[in-house]
mmCIF file of C-alpha atoms in Angstrom:
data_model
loop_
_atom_site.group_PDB
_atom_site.id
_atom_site.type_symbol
_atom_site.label_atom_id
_atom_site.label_comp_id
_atom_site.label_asym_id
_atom_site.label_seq_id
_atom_site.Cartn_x
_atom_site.Cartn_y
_atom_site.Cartn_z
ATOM 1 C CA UNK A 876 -11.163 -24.264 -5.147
ATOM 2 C CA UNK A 877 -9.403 -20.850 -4.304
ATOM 3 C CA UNK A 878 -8.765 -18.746 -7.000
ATOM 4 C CA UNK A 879 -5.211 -17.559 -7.815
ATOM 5 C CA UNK A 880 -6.046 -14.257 -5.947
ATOM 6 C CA UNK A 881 -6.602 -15.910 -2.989
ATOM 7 C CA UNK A 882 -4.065 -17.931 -2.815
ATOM 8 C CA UNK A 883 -1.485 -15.583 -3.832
ATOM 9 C CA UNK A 884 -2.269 -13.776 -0.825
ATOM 10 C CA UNK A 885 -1.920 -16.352 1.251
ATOM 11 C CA UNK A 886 1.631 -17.185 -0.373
ATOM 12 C CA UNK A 887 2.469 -13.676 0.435
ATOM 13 C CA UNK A 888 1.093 -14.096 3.884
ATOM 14 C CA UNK A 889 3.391 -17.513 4.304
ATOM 15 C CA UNK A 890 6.719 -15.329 4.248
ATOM 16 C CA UNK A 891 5.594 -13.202 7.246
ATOM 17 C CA UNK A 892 3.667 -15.574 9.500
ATOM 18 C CA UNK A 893 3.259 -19.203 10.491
ATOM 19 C CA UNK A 894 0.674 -20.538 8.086
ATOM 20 C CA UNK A 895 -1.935 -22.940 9.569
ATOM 21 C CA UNK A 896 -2.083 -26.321 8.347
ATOM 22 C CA UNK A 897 -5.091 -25.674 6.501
ATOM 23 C CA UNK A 898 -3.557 -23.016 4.503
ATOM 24 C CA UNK A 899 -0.892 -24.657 3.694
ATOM 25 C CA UNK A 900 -3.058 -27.281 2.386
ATOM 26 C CA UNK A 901 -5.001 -24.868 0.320
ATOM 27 C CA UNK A 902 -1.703 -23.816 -1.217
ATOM 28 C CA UNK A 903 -0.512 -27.150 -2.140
ATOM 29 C CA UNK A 904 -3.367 -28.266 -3.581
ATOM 30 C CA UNK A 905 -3.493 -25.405 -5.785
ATOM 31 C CA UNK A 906 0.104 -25.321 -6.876
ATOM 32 C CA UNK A 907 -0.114 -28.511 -8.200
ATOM 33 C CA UNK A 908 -2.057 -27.446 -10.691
ATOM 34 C CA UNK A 909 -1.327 -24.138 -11.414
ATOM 35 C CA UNK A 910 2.124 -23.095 -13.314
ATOM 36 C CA UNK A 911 1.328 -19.608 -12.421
ATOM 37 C CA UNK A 912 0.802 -19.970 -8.726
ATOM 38 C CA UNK A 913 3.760 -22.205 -8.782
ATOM 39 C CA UNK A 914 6.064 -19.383 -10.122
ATOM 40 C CA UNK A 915 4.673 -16.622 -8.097
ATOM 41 C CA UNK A 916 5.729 -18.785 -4.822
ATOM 42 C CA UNK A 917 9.132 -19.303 -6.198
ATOM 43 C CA UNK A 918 9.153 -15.856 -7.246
ATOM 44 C CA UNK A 919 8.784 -14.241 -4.144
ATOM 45 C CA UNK A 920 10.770 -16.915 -2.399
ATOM 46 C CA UNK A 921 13.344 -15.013 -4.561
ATOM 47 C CA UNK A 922 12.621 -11.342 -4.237
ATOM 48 C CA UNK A 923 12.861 -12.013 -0.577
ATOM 49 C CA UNK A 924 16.305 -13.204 -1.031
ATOM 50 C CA UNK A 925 17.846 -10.760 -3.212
ATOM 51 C CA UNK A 926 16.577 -8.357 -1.261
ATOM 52 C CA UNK A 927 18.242 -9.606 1.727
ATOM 53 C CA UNK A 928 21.733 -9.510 -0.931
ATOM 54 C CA UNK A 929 20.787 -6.002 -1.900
ATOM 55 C CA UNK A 930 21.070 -5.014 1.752
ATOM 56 C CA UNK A 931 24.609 -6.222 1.730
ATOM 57 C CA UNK A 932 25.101 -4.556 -1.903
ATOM 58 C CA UNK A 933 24.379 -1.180 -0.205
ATOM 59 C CA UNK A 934 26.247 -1.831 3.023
ATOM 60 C CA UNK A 935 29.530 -2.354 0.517
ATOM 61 C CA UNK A 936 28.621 0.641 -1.594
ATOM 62 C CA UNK A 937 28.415 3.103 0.515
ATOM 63 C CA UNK A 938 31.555 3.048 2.438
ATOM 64 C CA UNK A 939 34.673 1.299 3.667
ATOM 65 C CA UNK A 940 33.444 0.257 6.953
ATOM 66 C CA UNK A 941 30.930 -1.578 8.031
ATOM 67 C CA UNK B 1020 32.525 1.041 21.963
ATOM 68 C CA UNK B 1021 30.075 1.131 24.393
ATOM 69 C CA UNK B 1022 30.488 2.207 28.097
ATOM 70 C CA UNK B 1023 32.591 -0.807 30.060
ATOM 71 C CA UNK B 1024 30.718 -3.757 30.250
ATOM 72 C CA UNK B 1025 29.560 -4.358 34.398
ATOM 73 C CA UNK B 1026 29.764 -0.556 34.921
ATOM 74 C CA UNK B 1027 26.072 -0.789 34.958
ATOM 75 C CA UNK B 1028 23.933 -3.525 36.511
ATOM 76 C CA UNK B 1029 20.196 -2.651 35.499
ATOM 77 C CA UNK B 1030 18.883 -6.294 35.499
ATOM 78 C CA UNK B 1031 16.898 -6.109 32.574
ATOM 79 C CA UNK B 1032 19.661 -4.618 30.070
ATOM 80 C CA UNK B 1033 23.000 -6.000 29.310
ATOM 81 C CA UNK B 1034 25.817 -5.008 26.554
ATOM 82 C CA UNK B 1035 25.810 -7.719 24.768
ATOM 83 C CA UNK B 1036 21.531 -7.521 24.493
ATOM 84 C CA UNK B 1037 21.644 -4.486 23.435
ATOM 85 C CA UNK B 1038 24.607 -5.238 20.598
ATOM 86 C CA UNK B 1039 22.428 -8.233 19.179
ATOM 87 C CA UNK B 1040 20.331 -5.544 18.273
ATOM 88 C CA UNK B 1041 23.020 -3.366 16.064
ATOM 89 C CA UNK B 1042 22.860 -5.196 12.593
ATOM 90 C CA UNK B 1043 19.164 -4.325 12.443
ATOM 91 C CA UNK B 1044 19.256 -0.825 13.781
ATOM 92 C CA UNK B 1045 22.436 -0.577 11.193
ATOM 93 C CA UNK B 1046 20.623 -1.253 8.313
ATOM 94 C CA UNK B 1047 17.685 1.026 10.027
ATOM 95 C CA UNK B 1048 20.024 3.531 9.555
ATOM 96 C CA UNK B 1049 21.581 3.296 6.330
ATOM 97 C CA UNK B 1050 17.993 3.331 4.556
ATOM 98 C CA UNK B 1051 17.494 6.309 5.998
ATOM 99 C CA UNK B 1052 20.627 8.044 5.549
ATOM 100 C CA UNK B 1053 22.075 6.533 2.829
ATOM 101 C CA UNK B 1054 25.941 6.572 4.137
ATOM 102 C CA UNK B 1055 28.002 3.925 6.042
ATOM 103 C CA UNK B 1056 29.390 5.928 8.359
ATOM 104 C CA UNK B 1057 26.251 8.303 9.392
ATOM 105 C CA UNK B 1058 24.538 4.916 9.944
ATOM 106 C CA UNK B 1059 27.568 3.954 12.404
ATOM 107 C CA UNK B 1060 27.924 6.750 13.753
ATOM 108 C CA UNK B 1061 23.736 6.767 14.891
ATOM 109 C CA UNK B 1062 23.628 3.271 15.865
ATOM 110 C CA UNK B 1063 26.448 4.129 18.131
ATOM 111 C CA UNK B 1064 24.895 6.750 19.545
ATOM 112 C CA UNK B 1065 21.915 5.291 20.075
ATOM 113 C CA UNK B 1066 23.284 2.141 22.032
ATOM 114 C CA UNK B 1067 25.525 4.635 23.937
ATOM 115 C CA UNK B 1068 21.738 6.682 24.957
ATOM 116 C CA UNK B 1069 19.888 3.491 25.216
ATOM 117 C CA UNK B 1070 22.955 2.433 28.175
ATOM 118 C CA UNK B 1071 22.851 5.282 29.949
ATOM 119 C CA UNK B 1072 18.757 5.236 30.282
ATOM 120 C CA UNK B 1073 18.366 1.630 30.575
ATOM 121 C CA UNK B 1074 17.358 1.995 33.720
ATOM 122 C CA UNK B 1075 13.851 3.908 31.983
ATOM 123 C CA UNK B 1076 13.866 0.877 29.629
ATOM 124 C CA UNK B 1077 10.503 -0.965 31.223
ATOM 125 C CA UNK B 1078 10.529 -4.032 28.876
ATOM 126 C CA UNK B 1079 6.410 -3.195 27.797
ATOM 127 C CA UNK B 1080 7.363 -2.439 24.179
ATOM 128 C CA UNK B 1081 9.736 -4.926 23.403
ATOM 129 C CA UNK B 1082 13.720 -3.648 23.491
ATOM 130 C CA UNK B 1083 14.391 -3.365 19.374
ATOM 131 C CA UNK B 1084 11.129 -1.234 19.717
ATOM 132 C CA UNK B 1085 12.440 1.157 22.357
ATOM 133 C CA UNK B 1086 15.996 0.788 20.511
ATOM 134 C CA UNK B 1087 14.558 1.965 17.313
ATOM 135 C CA UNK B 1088 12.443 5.207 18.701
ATOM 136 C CA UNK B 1089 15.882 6.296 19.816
ATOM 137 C CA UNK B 1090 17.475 5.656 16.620
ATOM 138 C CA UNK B 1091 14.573 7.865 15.031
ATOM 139 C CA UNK B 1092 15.413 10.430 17.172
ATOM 140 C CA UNK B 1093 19.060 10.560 16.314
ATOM 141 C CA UNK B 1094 18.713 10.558 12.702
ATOM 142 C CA UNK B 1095 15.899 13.093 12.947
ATOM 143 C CA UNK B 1096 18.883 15.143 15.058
ATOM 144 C CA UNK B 1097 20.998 14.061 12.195
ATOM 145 C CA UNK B 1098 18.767 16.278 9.815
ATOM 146 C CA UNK B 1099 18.559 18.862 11.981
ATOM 147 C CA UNK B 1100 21.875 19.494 12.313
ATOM 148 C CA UNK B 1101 22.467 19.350 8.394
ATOM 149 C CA UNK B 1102 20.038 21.831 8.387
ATOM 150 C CA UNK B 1103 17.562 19.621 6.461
ATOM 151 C CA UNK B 1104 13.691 19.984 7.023
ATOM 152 C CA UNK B 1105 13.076 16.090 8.025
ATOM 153 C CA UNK B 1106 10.463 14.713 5.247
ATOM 154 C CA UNK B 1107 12.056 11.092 4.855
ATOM 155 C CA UNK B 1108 13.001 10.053 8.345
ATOM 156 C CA UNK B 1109 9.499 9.501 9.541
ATOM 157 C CA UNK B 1110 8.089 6.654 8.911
ATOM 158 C CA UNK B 1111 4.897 6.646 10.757
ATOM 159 C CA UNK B 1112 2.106 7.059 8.765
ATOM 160 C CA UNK B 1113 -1.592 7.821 9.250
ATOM 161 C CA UNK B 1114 -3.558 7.628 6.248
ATOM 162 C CA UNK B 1115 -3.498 3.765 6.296
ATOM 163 C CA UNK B 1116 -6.490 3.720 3.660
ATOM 164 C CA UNK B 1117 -4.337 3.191 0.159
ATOM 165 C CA UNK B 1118 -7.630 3.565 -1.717
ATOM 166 C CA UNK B 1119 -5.343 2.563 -5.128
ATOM 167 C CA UNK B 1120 -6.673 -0.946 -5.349
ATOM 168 C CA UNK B 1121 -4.168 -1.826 -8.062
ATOM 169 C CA UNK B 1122 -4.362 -5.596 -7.255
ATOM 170 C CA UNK B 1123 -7.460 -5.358 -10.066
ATOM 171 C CA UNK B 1124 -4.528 -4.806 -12.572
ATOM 172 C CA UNK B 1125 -3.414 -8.023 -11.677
ATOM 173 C CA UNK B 1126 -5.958 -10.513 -11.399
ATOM 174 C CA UNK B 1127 -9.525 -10.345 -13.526
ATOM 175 C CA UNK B 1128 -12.681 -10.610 -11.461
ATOM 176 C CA UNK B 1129 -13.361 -13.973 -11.384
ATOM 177 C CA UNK B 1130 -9.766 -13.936 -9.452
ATOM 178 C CA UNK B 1131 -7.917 -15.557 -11.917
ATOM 179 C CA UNK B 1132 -4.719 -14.043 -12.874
ATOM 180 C CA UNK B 1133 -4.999 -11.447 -15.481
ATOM 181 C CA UNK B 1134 -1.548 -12.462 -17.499
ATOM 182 C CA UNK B 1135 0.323 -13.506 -14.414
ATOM 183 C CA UNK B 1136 3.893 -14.497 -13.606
ATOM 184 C CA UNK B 1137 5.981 -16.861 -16.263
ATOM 185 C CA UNK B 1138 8.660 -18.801 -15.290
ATOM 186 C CA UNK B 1139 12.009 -17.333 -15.168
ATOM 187 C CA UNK B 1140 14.930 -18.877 -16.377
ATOM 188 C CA UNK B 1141 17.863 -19.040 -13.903
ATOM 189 C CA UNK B 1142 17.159 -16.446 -11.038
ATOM 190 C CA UNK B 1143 20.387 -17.341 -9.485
ATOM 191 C CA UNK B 1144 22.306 -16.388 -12.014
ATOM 192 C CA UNK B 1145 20.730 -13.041 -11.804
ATOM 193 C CA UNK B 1146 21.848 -12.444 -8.144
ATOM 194 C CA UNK B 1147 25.787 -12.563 -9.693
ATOM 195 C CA UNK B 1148 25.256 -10.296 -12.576
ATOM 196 C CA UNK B 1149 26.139 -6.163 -11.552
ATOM 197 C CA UNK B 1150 23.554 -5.200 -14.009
ATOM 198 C CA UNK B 1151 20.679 -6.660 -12.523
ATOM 199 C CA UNK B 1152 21.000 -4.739 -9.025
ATOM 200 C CA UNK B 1153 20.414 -1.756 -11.217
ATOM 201 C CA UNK B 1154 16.858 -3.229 -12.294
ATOM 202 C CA UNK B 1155 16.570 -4.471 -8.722
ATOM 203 C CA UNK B 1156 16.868 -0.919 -7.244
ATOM 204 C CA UNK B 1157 14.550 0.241 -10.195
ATOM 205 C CA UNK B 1158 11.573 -1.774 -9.396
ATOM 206 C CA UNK B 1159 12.055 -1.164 -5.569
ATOM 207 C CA UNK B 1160 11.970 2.047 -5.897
ATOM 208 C CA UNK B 1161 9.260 2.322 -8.546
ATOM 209 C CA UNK B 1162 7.159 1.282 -5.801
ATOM 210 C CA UNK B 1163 4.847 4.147 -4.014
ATOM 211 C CA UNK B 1164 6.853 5.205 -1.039
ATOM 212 C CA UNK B 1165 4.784 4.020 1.739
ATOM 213 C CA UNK B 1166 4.430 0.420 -0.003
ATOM 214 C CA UNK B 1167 8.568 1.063 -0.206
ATOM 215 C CA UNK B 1168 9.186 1.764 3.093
ATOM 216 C CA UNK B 1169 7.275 -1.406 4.820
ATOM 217 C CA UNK B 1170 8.682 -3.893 2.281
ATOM 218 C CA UNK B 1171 11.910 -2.345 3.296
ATOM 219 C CA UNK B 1172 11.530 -2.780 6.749
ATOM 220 C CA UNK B 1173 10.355 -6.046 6.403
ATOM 221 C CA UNK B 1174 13.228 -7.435 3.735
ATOM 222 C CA UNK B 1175 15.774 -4.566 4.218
ATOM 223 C CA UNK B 1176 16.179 -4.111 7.554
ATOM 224 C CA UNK B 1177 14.807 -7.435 9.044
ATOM 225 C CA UNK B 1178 11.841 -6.051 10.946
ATOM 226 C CA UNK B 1179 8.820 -8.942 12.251
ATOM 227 C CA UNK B 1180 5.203 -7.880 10.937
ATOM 228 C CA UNK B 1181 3.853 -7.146 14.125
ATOM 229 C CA UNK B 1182 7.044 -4.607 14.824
ATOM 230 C CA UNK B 1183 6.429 -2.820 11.252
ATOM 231 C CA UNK B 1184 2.015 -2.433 12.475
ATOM 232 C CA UNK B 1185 3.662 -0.936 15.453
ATOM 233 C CA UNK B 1186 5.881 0.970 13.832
ATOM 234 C CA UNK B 1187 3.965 2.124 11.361
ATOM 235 C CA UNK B 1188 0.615 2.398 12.893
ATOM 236 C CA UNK B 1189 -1.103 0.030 10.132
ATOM 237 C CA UNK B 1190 -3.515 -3.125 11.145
ATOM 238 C CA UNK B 1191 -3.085 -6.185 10.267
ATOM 239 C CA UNK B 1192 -4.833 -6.009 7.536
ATOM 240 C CA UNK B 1193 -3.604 -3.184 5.470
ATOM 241 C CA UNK B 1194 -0.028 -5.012 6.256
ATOM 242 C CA UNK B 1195 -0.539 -7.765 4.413
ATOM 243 C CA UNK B 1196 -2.172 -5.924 1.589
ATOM 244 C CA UNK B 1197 0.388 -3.933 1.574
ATOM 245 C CA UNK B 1198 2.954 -6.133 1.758
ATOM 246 C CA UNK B 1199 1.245 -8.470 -1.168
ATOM 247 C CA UNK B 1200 1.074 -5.893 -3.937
ATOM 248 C CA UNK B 1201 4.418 -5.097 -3.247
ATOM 249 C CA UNK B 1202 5.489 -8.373 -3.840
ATOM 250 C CA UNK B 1203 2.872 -8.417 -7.172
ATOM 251 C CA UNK B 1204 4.702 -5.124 -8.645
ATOM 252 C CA UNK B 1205 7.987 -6.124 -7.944
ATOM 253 C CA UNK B 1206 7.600 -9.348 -9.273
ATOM 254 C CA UNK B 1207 5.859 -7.711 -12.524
ATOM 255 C CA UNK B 1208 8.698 -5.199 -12.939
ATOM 256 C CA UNK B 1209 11.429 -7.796 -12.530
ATOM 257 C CA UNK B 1210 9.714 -10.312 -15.047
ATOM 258 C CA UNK B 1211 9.705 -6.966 -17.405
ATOM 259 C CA UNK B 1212 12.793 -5.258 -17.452
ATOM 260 C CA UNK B 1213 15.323 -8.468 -16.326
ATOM 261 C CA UNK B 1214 13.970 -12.015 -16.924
ATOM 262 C CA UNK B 1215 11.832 -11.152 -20.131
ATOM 263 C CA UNK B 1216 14.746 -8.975 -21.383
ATOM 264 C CA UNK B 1217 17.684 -11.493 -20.649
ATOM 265 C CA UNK B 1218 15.277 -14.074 -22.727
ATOM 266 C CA UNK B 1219 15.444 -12.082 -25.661
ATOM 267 C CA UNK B 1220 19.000 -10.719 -25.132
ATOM 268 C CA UNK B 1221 20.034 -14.354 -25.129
ATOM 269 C CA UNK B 1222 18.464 -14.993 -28.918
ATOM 270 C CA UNK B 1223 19.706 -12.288 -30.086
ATOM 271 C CA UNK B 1224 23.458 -13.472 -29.236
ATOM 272 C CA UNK B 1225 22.581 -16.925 -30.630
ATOM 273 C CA UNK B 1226 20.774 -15.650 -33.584
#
């Protein structure tokens, strides 16, 4: 099995390029048994989207027009 | 707006191309001027440049590409003219080695994770509370500025990997590195200073 290091990595990979099957596989597998893998992938699932709010945050902040 | 549409027939470049283009060059902009309207006002100009030499425009690069070199350009005017030396506007870096291999802080050496994320209770609920942008900005910008500036190309202004190695000069590789431990410290930092701290703050009030 992959350790949590690994397949961290290749969660982080998965929100920048097309995973192969394989991969996604690994990840899976490993998820379902580790609570801490689990929330990393949900985590960054997250930071990706309040980043993207953020954006808008500073695009309201810093003037009237956009 | 731009020069009337059909005033120019270059084949490869139309208007309304080039406009699909503005919200990314927009938010281009704004990271690296901080203002609305100096953003605007650059984006404009650029689209207005990137018209009138479309016909120089060879399609090799990719258009948002050649649309964001001129961009650079006008923001590193921008500086100029405010009489600024330009130290932020370039983003190009060479030193792609990040010899800090700080991804050992976060997992032991058998790979395991060494303490690791928990879960966090109610994430959403963050996103609507004003005092949890201020963390946001924070951890983003507790991160070292090169790791800053790709994970804000990549989740600020929209950029694909392969348009950030260009951009940037970095391989593959280091991207993804890169890329990864920013994800691990921001995740860290938010788990510290938001969702650990909204845990307790909550037992306190029901205490």
């Amino acid at each position: 099995m992959r350790s949590c290091r690994d397949i961290t990595a290749l969660v982080s990979q998965g929100l920048d390029r097309k995973l192969s099957l394989g991969e996604r596989l690994a990840i899976n597998l490993h998820i379902m048994m580790c609570s801490r893998c689990r929330s990393f992938q949900r985590q960054t699932r997250f930071i990706r989207k309040a980043a993207r709010r953020y954006t808008e945050h500073l695009q309201s902040r810093s003037g009237k027009k956009t | 707006m731009l020069v009337k549409a059909g005033a120019k027939a270059t084949g490869l470049l139309t208007e309304a191309l080039l406009a699909e283009h503005r919200p990314v060059l927009f938010r281009y902009a704004l990271l690296q001027l901080r203002d609305d309207e100096l953003a605007d006002d650059a984006v404009q100009e650029t689209l207005l440049a990137a018209w009138q030499s479309a016909s120089t425009f060879e399609g090799k690069a990719g258009l948002r590409t050649w649309l964001i070199g001129i961009l650079k350009h006008k923001i590193a005017d921008h500086w100029r003219r405010s009489g600024r030396e330009i130290v932020t506007s370039d983003i190009g870096f060479t030193d792609t080695d990040e010899s800090d291999s700080d991804e050992d802080d976060f997992f032991m050496s058998n790979g395991q994770w060494n303490g690791g994320p928990s879960a966090w209770n109610d994430p959403e609920a963050a996103l609507r509370q004003q005092e949890f942008w201020g963390i946001y900005e924070t951890c983003q910008n507790n991160l070292p500025p090169k790791m800053a500036q790709v994970f804000m190309l990549r989740e600020l202004v929209g950029l694909e990997a392969d348009e950030i190695c260009r951009e940037t000069g970095l391989s593959d590789a280091n991207y993804w590195v890169i890329m990864h431990r920013a994800r691990l410290r921001l995740r860290e930092c938010l788990e510290m200073r938001w969702f650990n701290q909204s845990k307790r703050n909550k037992e306190k009030r029901h205490a």
